GROMACS .gro file of C-alpha atoms in nm:
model
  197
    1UNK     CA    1 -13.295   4.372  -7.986
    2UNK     CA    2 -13.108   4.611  -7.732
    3UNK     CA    3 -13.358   4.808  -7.564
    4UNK     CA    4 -13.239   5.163  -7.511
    5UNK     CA    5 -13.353   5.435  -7.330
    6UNK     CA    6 -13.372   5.758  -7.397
    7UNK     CA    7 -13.073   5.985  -7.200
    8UNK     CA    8 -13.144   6.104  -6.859
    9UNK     CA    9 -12.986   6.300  -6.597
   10UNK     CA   10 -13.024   6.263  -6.173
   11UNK     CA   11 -13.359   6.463  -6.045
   12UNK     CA   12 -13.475   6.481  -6.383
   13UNK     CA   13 -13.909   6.519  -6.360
   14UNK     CA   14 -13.986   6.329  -6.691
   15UNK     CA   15 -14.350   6.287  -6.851
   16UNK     CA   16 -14.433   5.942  -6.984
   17UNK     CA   17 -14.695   5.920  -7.229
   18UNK     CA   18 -14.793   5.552  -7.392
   19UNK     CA   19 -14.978   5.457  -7.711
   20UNK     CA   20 -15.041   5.309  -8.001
   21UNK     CA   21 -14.972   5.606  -8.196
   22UNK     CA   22 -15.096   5.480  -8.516
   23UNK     CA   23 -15.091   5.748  -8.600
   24UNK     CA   24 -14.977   5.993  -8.387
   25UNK     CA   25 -15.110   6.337  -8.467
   26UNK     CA   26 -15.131   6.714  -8.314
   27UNK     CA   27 -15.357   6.595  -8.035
   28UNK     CA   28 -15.136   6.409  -7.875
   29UNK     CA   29 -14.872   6.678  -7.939
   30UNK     CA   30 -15.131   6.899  -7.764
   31UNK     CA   31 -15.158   6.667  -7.466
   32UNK     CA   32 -14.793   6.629  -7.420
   33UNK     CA   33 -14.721   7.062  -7.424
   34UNK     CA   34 -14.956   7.075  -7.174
   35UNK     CA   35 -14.794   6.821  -6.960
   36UNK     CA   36 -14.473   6.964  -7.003
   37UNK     CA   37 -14.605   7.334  -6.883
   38UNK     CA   38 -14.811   7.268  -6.628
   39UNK     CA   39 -14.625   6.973  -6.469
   40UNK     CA   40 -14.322   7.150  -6.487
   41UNK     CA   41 -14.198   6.856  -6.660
   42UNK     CA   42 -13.811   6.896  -6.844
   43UNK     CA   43 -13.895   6.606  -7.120
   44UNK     CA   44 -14.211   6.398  -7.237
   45UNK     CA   45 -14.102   6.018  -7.350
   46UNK     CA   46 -14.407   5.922  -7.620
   47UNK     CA   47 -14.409   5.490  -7.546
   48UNK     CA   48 -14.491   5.396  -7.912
   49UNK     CA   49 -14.622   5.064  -7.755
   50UNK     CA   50 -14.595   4.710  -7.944
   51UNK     CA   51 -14.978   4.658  -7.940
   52UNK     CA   52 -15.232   4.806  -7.671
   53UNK     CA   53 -15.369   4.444  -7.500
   54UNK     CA   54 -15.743   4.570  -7.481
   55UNK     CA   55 -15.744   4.703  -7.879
   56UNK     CA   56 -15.756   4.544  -8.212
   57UNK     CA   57 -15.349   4.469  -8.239
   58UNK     CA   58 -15.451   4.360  -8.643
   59UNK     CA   59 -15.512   4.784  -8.725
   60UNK     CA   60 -15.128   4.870  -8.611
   61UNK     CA   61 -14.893   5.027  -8.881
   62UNK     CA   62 -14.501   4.861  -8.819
   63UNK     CA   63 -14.369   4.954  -8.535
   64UNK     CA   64 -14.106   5.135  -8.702
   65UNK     CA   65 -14.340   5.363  -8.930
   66UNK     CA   66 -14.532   5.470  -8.647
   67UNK     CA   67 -14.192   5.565  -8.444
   68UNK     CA   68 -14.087   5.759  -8.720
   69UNK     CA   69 -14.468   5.925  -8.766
   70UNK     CA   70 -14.436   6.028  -8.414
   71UNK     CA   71 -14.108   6.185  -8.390
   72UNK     CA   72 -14.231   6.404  -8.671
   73UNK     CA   73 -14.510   6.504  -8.549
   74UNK     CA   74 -14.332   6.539  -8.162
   75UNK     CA   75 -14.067   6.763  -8.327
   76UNK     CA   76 -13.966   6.928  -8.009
   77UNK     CA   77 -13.623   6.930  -7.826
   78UNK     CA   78 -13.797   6.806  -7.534
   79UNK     CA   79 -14.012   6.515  -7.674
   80UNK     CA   80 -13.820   6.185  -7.731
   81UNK     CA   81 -14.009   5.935  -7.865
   82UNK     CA   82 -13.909   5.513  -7.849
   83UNK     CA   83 -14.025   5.191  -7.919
   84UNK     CA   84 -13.835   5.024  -7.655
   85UNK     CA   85 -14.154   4.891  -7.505
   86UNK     CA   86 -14.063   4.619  -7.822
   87UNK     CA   87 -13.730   4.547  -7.685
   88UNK     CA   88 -13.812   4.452  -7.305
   89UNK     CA   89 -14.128   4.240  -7.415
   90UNK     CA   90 -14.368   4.473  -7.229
   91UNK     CA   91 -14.728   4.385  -7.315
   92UNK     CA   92 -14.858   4.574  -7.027
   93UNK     CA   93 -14.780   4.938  -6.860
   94UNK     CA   94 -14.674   4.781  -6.519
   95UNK     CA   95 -14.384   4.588  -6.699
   96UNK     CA   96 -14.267   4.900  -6.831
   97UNK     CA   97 -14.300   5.093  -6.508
   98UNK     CA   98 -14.120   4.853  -6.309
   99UNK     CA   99 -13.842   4.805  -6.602
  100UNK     CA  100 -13.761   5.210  -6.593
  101UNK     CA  101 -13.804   5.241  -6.170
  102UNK     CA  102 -13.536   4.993  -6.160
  103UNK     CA  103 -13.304   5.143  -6.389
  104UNK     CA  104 -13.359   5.514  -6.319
  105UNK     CA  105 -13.465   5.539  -5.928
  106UNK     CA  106 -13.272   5.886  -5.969
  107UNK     CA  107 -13.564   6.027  -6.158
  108UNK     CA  108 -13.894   6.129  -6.125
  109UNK     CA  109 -14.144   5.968  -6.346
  110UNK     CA  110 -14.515   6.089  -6.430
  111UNK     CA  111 -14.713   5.894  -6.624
  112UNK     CA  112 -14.960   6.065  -6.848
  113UNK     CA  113 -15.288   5.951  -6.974
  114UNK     CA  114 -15.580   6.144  -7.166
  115UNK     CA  115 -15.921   6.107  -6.975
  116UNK     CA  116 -16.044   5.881  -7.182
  117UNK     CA  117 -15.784   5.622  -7.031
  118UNK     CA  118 -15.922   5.739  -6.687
  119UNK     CA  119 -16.197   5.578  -6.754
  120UNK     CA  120 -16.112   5.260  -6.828
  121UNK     CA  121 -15.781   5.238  -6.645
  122UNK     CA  122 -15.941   5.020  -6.329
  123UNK     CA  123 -15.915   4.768  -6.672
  124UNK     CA  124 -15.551   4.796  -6.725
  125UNK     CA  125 -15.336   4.483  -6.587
  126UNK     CA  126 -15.228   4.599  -6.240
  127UNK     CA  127 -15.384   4.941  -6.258
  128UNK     CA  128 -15.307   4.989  -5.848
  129UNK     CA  129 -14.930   4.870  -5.918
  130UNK     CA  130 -14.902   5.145  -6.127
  131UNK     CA  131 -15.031   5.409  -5.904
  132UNK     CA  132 -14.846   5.312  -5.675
  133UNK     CA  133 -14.520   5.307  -5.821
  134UNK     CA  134 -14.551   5.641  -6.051
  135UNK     CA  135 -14.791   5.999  -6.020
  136UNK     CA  136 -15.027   6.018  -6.260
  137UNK     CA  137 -15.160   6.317  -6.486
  138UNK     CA  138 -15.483   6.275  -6.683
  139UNK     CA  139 -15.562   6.549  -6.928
  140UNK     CA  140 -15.935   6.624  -7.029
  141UNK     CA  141 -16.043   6.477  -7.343
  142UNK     CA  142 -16.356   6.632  -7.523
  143UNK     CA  143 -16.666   6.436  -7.358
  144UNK     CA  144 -16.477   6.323  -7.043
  145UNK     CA  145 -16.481   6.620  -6.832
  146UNK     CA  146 -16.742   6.531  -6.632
  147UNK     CA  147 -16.763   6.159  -6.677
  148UNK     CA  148 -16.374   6.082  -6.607
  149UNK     CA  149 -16.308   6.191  -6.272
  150UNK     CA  150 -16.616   5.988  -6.144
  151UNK     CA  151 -16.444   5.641  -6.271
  152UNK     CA  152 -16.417   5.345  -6.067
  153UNK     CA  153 -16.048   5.397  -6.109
  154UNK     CA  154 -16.062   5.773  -6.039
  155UNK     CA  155 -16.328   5.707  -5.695
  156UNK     CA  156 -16.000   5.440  -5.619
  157UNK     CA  157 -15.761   5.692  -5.585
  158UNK     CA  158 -15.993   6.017  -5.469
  159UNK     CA  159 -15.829   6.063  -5.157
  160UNK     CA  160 -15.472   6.058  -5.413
  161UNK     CA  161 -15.621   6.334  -5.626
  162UNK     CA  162 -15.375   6.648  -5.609
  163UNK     CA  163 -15.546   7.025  -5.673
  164UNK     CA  164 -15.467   7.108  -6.048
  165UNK     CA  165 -15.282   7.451  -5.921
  166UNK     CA  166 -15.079   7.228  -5.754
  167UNK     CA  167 -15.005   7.025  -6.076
  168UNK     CA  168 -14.639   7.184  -6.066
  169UNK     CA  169 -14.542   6.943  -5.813
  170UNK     CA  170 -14.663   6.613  -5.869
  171UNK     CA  171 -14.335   6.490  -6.029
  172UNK     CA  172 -14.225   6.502  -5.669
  173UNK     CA  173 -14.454   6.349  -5.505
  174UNK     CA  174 -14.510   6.004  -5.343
  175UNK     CA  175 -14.714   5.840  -5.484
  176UNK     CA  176 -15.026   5.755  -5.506
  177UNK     CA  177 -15.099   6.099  -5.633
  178UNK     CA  178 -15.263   6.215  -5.972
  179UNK     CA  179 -15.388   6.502  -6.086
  180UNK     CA  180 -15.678   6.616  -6.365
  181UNK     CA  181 -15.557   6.876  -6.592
  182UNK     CA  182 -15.840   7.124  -6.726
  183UNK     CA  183 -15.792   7.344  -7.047
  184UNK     CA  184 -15.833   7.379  -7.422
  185UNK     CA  185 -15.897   7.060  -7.556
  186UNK     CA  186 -15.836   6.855  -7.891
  187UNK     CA  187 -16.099   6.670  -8.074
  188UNK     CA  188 -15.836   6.442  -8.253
  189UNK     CA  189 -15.814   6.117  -8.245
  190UNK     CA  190 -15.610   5.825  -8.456
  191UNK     CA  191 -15.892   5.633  -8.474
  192UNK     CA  192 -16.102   5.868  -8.657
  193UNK     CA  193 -15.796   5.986  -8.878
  194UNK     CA  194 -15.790   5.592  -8.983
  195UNK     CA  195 -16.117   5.583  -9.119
  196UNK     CA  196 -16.081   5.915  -9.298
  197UNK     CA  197 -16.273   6.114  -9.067
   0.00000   0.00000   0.00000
């Protein structure tokens, strides 16, 4: 399988937000308008990933069910959403990061995480790679506010952290740098829309 990438132009500041998605849902819609408007972002890629390493890979819908779930719930000009995580083999975020600095040096990559990843991201294979190689935005999750930012990966890269009103230019930034996004928050979540809840 041929991966490709969704199109991209020179300078272009471009939100990349990874997940299961199964399924996706208006949370991570939510998450991903946000991102757009306060990072001054000009497109959000959702990563519809092959199978998150530290979650039950068993519970994922086909790969090509959830892509399709998630571009109709995206439904937005400037949300793209592709499984070409699949394509390149990636099992782990780093793998992907490296795969799209390498082929698009020309453009400025975020990646995106809710703060519930915060807090386990010092668990993530190569969690420093990452942050090193990309800015990061982490957007408050209900019952993370407070807990997130204190995170062994979050103490890591405290003297990275960029003010939120200066959120706007993180894109451009060297990294390390990340930023915690404050706001209205969405209680959704695909593992509670699973079981029915």
């Amino acid at each position: 399988m041929r991966a490709t990438l969704p199109p991209t132009a020179s300078g272009m500041r471009i939100g990349l937000y990874g997940g299961s998605f199964n399924p996706a849902h208006l949370g991570h819609r939510h998450v991903t308008l946000t991102a757009l408007r306060r990072l001054a972002l000009d497109r959000v890629w959702w990563l519809v990933t092959p199978g998150n390493p530290l979650k039950d890979r068993g519970l994922l819908a086909p790969m090509a069910e959830r892509c399709a779930q998630a571009a109709a719930i995206a439904d937005h000009p400037r949300i793209a959403v592709t499984g070409f995580e699949e394509a390149i083999g990636a099992r782990y975020t780093r793998q992907t990061i490296r795969y799209l600095t390498a082929r698009r040096p020309d453009v400025h990559f975020v990646w995106i995480m809710g703060a519930d990843s915060l807090a386990s991201f010092h668990r993530w294979r190569g969690f420093r790679e990452i942050a090193a190689r990309v800015p990061i935005a982490v957007i408050d999750r209900p019952g993370h506010t407070l807990r997130a930012p204190n995170a062994r990966a979050a103490r890591f890269l405290a003297g990275a952290r960029v003010p939120e009103d200066q959120a706007g230019t993180l894109a451009l930034r060297r990294p390390p740098a990340w930023t915690y996004l404050h706001g209205p928050r969405s209680n959704l979540s695909s593992t509670q829309i699973r079981q029915g809840l």
